[in-house]
CSV table of C-alpha atoms in Angstrom, one decimal:
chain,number,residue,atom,x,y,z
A,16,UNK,CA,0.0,0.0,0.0
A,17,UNK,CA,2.7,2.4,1.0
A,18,UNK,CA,4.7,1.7,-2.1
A,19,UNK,CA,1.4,2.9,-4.4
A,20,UNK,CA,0.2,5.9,-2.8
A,21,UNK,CA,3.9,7.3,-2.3
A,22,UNK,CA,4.0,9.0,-5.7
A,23,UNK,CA,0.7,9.9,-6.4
A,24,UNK,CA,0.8,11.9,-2.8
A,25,UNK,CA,4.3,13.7,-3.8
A,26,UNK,CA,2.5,14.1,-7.4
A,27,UNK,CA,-0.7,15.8,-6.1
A,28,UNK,CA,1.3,17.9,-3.4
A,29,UNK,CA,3.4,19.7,-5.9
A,30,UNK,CA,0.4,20.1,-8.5
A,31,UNK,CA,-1.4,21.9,-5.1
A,32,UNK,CA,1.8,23.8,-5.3
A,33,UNK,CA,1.5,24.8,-8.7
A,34,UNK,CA,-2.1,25.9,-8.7
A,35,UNK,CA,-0.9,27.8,-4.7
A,36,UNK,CA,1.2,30.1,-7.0
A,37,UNK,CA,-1.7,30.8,-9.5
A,38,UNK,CA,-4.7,32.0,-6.9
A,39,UNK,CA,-5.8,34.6,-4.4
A,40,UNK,CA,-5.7,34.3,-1.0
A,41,UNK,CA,-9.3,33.6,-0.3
A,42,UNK,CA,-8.9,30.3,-2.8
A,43,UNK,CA,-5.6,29.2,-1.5
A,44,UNK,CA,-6.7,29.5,2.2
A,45,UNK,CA,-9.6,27.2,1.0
A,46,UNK,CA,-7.4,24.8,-1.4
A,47,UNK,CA,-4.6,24.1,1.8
A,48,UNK,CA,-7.9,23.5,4.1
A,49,UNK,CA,-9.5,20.9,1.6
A,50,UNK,CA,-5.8,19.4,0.9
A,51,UNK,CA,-4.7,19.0,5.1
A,52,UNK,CA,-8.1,17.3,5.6
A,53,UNK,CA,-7.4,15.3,2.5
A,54,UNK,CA,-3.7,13.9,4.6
A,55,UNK,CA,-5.4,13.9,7.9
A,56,UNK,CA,-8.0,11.3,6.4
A,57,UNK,CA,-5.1,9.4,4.9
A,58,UNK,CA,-3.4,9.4,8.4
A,59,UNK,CA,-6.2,8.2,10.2
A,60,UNK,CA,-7.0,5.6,8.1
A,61,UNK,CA,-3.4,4.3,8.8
A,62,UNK,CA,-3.5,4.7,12.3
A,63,UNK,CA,-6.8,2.6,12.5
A,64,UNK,CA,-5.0,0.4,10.2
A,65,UNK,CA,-1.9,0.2,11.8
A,66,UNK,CA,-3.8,-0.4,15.3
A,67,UNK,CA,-5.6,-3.7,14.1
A,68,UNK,CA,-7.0,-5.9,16.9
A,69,UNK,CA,-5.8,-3.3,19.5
A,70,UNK,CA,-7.7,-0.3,17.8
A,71,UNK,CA,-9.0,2.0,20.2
A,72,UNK,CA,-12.0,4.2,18.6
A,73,UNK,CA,-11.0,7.3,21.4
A,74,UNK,CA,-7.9,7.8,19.6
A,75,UNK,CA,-9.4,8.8,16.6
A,76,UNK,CA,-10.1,11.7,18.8
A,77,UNK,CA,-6.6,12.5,19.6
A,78,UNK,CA,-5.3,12.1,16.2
A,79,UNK,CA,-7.8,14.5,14.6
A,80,UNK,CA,-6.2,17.1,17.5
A,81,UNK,CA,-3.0,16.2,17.4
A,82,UNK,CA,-2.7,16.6,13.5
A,83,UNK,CA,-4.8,20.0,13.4
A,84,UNK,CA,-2.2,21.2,15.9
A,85,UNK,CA,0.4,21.0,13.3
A,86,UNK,CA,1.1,22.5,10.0
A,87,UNK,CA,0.1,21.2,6.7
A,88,UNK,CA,4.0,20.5,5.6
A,89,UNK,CA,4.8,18.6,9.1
A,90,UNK,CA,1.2,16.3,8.0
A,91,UNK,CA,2.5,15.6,4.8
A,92,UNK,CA,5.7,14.5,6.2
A,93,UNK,CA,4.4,12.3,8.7
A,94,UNK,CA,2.3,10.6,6.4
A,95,UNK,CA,5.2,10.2,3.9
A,96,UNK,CA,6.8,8.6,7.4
A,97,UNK,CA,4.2,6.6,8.2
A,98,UNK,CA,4.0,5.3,4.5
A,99,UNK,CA,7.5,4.3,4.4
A,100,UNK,CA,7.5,2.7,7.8
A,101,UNK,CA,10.9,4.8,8.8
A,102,UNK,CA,12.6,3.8,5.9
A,103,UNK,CA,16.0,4.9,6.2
A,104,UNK,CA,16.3,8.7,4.9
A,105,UNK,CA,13.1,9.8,6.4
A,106,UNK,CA,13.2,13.0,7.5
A,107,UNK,CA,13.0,15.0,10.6
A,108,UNK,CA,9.8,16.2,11.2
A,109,UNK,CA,10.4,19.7,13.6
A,110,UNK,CA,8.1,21.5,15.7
A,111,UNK,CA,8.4,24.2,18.3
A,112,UNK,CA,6.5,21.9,20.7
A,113,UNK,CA,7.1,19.4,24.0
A,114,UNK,CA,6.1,16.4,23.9
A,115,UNK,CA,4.1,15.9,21.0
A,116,UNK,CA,6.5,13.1,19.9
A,117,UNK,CA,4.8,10.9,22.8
A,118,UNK,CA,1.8,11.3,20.7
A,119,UNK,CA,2.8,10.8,17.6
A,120,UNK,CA,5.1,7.2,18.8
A,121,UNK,CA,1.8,6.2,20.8
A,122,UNK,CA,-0.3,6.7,17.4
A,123,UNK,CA,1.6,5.5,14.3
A,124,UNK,CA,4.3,3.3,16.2
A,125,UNK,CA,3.3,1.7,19.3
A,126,UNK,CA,-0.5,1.8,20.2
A,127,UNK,CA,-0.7,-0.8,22.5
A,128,UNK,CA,0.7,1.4,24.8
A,129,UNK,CA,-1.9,3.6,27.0
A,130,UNK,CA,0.9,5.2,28.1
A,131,UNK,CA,4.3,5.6,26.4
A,132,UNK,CA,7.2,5.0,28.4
A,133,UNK,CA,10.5,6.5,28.5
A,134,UNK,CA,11.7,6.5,24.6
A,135,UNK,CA,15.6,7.2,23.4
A,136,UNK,CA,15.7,9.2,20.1
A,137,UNK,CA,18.3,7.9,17.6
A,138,UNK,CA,21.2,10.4,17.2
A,139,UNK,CA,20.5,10.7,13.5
A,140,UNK,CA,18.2,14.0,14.0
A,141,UNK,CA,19.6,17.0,12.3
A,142,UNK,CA,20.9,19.8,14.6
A,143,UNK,CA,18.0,21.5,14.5
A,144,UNK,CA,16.1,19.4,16.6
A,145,UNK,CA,18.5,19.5,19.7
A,146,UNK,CA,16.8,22.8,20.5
A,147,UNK,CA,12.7,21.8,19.1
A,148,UNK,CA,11.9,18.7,19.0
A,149,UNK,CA,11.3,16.1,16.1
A,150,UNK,CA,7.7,14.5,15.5
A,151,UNK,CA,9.4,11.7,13.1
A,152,UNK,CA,8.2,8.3,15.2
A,153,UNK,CA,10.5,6.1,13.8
A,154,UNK,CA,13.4,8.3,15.0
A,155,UNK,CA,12.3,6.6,18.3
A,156,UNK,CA,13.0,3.7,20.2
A,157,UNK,CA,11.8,1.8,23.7
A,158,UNK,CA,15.3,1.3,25.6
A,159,UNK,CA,16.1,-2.5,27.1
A,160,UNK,CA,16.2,-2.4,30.5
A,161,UNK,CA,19.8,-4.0,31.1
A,162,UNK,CA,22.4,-3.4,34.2
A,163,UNK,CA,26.0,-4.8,33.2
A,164,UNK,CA,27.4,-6.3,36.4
A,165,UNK,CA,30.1,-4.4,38.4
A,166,UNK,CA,32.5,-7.3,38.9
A,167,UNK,CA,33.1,-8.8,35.3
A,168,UNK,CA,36.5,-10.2,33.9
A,169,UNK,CA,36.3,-11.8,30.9
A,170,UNK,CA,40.3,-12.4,29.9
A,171,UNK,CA,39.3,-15.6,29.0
A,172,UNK,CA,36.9,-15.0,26.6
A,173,UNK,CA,37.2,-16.0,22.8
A,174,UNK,CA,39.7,-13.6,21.3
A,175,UNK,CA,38.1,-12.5,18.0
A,176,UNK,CA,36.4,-15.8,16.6
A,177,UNK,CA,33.7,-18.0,19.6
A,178,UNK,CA,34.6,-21.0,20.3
A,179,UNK,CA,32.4,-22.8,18.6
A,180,UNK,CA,32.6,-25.5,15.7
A,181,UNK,CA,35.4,-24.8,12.9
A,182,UNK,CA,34.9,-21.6,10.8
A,183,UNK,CA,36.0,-21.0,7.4
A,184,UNK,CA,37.8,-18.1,6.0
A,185,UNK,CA,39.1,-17.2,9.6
A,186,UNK,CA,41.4,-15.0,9.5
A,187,UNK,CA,39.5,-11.8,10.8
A,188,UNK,CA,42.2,-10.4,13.0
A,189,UNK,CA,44.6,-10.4,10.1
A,190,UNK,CA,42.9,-8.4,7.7
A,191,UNK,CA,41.3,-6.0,10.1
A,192,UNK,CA,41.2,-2.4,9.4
A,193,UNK,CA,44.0,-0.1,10.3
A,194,UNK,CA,43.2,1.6,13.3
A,195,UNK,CA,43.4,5.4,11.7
A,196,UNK,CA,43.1,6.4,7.8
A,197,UNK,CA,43.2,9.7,6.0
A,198,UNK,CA,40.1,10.6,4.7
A,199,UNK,CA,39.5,12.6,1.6
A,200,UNK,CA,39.9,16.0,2.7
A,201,UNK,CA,43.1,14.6,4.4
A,202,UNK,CA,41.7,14.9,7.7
A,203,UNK,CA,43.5,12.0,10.2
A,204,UNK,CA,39.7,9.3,11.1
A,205,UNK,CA,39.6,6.8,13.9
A,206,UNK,CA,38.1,3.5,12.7
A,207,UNK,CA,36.4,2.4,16.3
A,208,UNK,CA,34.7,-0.8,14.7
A,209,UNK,CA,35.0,-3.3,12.1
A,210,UNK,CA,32.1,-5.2,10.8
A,211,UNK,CA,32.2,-8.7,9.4
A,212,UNK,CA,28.7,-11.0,7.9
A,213,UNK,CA,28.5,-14.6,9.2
A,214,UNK,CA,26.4,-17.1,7.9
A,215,UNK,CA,26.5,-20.1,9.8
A,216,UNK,CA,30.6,-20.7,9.9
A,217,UNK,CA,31.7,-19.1,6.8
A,218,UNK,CA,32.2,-15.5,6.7
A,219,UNK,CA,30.9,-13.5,3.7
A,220,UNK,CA,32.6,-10.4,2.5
A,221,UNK,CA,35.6,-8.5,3.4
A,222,UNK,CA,35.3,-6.3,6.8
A,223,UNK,CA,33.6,-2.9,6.4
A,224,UNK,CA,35.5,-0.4,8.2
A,225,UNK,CA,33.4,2.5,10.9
A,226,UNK,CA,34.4,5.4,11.2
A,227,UNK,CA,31.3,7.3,11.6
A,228,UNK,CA,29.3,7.4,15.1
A,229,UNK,CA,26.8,5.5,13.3
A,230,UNK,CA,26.5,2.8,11.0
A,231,UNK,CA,23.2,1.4,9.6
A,232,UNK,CA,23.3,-2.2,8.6
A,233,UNK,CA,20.2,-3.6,6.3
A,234,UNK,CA,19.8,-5.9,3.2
A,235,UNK,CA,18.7,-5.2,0.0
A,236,UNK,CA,17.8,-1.2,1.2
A,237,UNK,CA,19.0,2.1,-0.4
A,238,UNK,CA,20.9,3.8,2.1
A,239,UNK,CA,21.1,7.3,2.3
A,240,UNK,CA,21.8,9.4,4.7
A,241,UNK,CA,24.9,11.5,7.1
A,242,UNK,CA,26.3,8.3,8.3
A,243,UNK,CA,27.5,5.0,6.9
A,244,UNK,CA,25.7,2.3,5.5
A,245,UNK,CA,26.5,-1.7,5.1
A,246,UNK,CA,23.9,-3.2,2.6
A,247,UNK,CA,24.7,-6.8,3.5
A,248,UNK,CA,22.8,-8.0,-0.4
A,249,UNK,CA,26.2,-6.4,-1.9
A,250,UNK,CA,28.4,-8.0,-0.1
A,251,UNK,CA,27.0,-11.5,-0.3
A,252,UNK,CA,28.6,-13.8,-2.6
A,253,UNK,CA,26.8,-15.3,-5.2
A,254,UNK,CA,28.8,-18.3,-5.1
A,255,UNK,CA,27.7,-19.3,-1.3
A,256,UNK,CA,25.3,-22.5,-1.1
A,257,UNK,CA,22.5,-21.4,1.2
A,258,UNK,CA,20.0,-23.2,2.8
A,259,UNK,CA,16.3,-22.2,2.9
A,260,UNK,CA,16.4,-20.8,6.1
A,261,UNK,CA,19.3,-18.8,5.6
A,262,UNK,CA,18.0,-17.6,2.4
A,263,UNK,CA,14.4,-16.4,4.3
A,264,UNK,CA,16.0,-14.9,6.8
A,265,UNK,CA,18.2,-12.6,4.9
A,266,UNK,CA,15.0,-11.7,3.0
A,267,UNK,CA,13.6,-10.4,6.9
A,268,UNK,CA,16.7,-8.1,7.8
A,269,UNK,CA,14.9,-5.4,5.8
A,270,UNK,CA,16.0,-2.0,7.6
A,271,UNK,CA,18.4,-4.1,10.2
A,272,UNK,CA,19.9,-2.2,13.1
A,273,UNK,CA,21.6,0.8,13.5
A,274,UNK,CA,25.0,0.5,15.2
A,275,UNK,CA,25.7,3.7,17.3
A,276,UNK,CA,28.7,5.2,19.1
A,277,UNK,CA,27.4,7.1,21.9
A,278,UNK,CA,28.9,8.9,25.3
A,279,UNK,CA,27.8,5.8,27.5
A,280,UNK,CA,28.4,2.9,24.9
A,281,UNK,CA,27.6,1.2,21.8
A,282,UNK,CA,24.1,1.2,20.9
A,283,UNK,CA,22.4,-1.0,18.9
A,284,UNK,CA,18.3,-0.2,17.2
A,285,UNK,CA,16.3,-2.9,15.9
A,286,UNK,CA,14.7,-1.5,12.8
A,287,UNK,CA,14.1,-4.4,11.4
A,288,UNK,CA,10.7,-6.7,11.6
A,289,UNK,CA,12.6,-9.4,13.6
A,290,UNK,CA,14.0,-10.2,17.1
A,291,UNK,CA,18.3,-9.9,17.3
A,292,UNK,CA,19.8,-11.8,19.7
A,293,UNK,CA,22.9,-9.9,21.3
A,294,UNK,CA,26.2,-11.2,23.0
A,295,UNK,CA,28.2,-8.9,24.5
A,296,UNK,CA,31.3,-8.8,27.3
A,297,UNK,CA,29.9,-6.0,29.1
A,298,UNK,CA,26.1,-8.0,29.2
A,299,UNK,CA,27.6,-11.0,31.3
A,300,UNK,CA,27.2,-11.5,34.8
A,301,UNK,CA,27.5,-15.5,34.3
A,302,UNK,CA,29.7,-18.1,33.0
A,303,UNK,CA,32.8,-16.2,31.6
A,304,UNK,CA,33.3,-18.2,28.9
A,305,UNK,CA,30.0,-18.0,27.1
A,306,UNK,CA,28.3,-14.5,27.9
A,307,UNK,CA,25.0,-14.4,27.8
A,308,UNK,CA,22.6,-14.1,25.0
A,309,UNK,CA,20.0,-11.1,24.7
A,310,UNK,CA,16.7,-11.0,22.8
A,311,UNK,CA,16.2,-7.1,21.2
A,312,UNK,CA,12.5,-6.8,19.9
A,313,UNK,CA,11.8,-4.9,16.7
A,314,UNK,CA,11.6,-1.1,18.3
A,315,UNK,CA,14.0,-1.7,20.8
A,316,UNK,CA,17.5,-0.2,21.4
A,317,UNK,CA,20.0,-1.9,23.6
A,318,UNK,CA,23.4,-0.7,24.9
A,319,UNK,CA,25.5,-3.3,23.9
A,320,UNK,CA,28.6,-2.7,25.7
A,321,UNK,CA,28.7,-0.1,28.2
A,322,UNK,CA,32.2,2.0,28.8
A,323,UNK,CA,31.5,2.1,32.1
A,324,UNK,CA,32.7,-1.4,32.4
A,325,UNK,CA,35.8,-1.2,29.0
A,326,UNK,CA,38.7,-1.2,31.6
A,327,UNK,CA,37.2,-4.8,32.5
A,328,UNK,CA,37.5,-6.6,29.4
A,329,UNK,CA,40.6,-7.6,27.7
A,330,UNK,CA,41.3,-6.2,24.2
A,331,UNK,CA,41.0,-9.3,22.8
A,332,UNK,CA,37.6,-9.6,24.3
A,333,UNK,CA,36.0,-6.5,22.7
A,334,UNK,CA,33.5,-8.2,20.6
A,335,UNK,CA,29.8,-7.3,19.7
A,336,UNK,CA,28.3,-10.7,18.3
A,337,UNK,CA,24.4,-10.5,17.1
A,338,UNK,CA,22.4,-12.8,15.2
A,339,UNK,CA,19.2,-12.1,13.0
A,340,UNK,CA,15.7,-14.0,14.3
A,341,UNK,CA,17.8,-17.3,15.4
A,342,UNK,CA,18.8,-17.4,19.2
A,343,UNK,CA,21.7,-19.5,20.6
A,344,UNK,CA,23.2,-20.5,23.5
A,345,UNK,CA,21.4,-22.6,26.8
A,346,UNK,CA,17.8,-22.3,25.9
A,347,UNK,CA,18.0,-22.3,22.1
A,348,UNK,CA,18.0,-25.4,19.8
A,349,UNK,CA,21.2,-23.7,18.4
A,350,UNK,CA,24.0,-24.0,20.9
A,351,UNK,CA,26.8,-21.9,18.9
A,352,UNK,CA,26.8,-18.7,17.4
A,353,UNK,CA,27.9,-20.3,14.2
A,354,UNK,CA,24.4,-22.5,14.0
A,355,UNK,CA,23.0,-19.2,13.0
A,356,UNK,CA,21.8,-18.3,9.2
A,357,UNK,CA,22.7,-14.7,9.1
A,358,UNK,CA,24.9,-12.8,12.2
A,359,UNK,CA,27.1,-10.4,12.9
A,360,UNK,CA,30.7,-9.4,14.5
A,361,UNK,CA,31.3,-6.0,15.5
A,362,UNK,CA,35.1,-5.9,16.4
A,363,UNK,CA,35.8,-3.2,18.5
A,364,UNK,CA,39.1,-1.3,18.4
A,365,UNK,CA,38.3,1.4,21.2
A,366,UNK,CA,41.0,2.0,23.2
């Protein structure tokens, strides 16, 4: 549906532009009425839609407010949003307002919730919106609740590869990114992470260097944006034998994660449709040698390794390991890492 109306709404806006440049005021005041009622309608019919079982007729109600509250621009927007499901690129939607993003998350995002808890906003705002605030919902994310523990050692962890079953092409320390290179305006840029694609025991692709504070990760999706992107579909080699499973699951990263390098940690937001399962030193407070395994929901952010703990885990040890849909570990029919169709290693090379 989103993928049909997308044009025709970006068609008819500019023609209302057109015909805005060739009337009085009187008939323009009355053409921008008729065309905001005309996205409203649109927006409420996917906020019933998007609701489903769970649709509560009273918020109807607060949509029709929240949306006259707002200018005709900042609707069409949010309905381009809403379409696109928060496909990478969206934009910032900014208001001189407080709050209103609760409103928007609770309408178009999450409406289960009666009342929205506390939501972390995805440092991929433009700078305008430190000071306003942005009504985008998909630049929004329910936070894991997650306390590392405050004795952790893990020198005896794995030191870049798990200890698991063989793997194939393993030589991921060897080829790892240097830790500074000169960009192109010959400025000196800290490479902080390297990324490599798993499936099942035979890695896939060479490593993708970070050197950005974020990195967005997804399969077969147009990235665009101020920050990097890793489309996993062109790395993948066509020569690689995979199974159905594998093959399906690929097809489900869709928008993936966002990999972020923040003042507290490494954050990681599920944008895809699917669960991620995490395992990271900093996330343990069990057996040293396998760290526990987390389960991210789509929506979700999780800080995946927390700096207040960094001095506590060896170099060596300062490995991000997440899997797409499949769990593993004690309580998964997969026991290793490398039983898993489509996962990731995000080497860390903070000092």
């Amino acid at each position: 549906m989103g993928s049909a109306l997308f044009p025709s709404i970006l068609l008819q806006f500019f023609r209302d532009l057109y015909r805005f440049t060739k009337c009085s005021n009187e008939q323009c005041e009355f053409m921008f009425r008729t065309r905001k009622s005309t996205l409203i309608k649109k927006l409420l019919s996917l906020q019933e839609s998007s609701a489903k079982n769970t649709y509560d007729p009273t918020s109807q109600g607060l949509a029709k407010v929240f949306l006259k509250d707002i200018g005709e621009v900042e609707v069409l927007q949010l309905l381009l949003t809403v379409l696109k499901e928060g496909a990478l690129g969206t934009t910032c939607i900014v208001v001189n307002s407080q709050d209103k993003h609760l409103t928007a998350c609770k309408l178009w995002r999450w409406p289960l919730y009666r009342t929205m808890p506390t939501l972390k906003r995805v440092p991929i705002c433009n700078d305008r919106c430190n000071e306003t605030e942005c009504l985008n919902p998909y630049h929004y994310f329910l936070t894991m609740s997650h306390s590392p523990s405050k004795t952790i050692r893990l020198d005896s962890s794995p030191v870049s590869l798990p200890i698991t079953r063989d793997l194939s092409d393993s030589g991921i320390c060897i080829d790892m990114c240097s830790d500074t290179f000169n960009t192109e305006d010959g400025e000196s840029t800290s490479t902080w992470c390297n990324v490599a694609y798993w499936e099942h025991n035979q890695r896939i692709g060479a490593l993708h260097c970070v050197n950005d504070p974020i990195v967005a990760i997804a399969n077969n999706i147009t990235h665009s944006g101020r920050f990097q992107g890793l489309d996993l579909s062109k790395i993948a080699n066509d020569d690689v034998s995979r199974d159905e499973v594998t093959a399906r699951v690929r097809k489900h990263i869709g928008s993936g994660i966002l990999v972020s390098l923040e003042e507290d940690g490494i954050w990681l937001y599920n944008r895809s449709e699917i669960s991620i399962f995490v395992q990271s030193p900093t996330m343990s407070t069990g057996d040293k040698s396998r760290p526990q395994v987390h389960k991210v929901l789509p929506g979700y952010a999780l800080n995946s390794y927390h700096f207040s703990h960094h001095s506590t885990v060896s170099r060596t040890a300062r490995t991000i390991r997440l899997s797409f849909e499949k769990g593993w570990g004690p309580g998964y029919r997969r026991q290793y890492i490398t039983d898993a169709p489509c996962w990731l290693e995000l080497l860390l090379s903070i000092r």
